Coordinates of C-alpha atoms in Angstrom, one line a residue:
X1159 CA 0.0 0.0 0.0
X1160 CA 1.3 3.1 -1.1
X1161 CA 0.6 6.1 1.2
X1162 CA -0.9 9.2 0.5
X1163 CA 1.3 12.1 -0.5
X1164 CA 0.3 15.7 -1.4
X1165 CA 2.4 16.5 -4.6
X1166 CA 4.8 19.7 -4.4
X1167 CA 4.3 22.2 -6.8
X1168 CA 7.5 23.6 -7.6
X1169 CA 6.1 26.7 -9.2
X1170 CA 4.5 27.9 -6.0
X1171 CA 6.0 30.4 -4.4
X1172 CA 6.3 30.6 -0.2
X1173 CA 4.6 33.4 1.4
X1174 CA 5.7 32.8 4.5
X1175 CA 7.7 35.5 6.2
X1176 CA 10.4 33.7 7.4
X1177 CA 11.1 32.7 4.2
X1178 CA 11.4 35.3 2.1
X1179 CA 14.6 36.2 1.1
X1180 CA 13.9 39.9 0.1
X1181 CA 14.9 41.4 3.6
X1182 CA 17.7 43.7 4.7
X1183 CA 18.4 43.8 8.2
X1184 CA 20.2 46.9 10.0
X1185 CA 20.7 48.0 13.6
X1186 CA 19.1 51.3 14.8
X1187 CA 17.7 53.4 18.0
X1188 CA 13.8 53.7 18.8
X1189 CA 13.8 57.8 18.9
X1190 CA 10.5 57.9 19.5
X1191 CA 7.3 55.7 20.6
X1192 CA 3.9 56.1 18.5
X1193 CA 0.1 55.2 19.2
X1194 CA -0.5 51.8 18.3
X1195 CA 2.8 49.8 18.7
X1196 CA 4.1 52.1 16.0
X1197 CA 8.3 53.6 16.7
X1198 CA 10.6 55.7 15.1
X1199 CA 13.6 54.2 14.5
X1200 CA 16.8 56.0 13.4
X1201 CA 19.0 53.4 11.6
X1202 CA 22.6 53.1 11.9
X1203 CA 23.4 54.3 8.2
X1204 CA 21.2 57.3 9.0
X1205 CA 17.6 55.8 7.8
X1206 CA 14.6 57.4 9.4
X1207 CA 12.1 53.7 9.7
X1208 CA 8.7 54.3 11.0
X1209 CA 9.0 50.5 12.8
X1210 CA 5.9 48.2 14.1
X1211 CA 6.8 45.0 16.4
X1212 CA 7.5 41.3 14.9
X1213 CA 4.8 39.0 15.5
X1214 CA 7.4 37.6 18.1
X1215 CA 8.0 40.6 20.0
X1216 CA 4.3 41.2 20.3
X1217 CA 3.3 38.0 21.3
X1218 CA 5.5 38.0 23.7
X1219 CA 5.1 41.4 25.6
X1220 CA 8.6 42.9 24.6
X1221 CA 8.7 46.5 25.6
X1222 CA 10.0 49.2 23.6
X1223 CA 11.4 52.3 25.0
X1224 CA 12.8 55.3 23.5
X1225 CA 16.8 55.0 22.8
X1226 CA 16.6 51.3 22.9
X1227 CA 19.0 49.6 20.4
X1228 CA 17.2 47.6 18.0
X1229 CA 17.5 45.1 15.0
X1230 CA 15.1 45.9 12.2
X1231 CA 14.1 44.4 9.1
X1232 CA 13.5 46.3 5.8
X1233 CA 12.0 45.8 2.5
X1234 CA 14.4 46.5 -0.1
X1235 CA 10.8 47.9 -2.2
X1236 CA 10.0 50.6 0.7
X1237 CA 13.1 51.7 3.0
X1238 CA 10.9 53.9 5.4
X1239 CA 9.0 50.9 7.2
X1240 CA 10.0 48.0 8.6
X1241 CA 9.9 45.3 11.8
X1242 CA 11.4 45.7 14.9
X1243 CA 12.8 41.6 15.4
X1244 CA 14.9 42.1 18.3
X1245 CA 15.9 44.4 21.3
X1246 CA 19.4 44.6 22.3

């Protein structure tokens, strides 16, 4: 008996976050903290990111303060928002 076995489809494309390879990641300080889990970022190469928390962070209950050093996560399409993934 043969089992069941979903065929892959090698033309699909994953949507999943994790892996998509589009991302640049950069260090940065939270300047400033906005209504609605919304922060200012000010990268390290001088980038202005208006920032919302990672899934992870959120679920979580990381807090984010004002001149906390971040790592955020940028589309290469639109460098003025991105992720917060981790607090240093």
């Amino acid at each position: 008996m043969a089992k069941n076995r979903k065929k892959h489809n090698s033309f699909q494309e994953s949507t999943r976050e994790e892996d998509r390879q589009d991302k640049i990641e950069m260090q940065g300080t939270v300047i400033d903290a906005l209504p609605g889990t919304w922060f200012k970022v000010k990268a390290n190469n001088g980038l202005d990111v208006l920032c919302t928390l990672s899934g992870k962070m959120r679920q979580n209950h990381i807090h984010i303060l004002p001149n906390d050093n971040v790592t955020i996560e940028v589309s290469p399409y639109d460098t003025t928002r991105g992720r917060i993934m981790w607090r240093m």
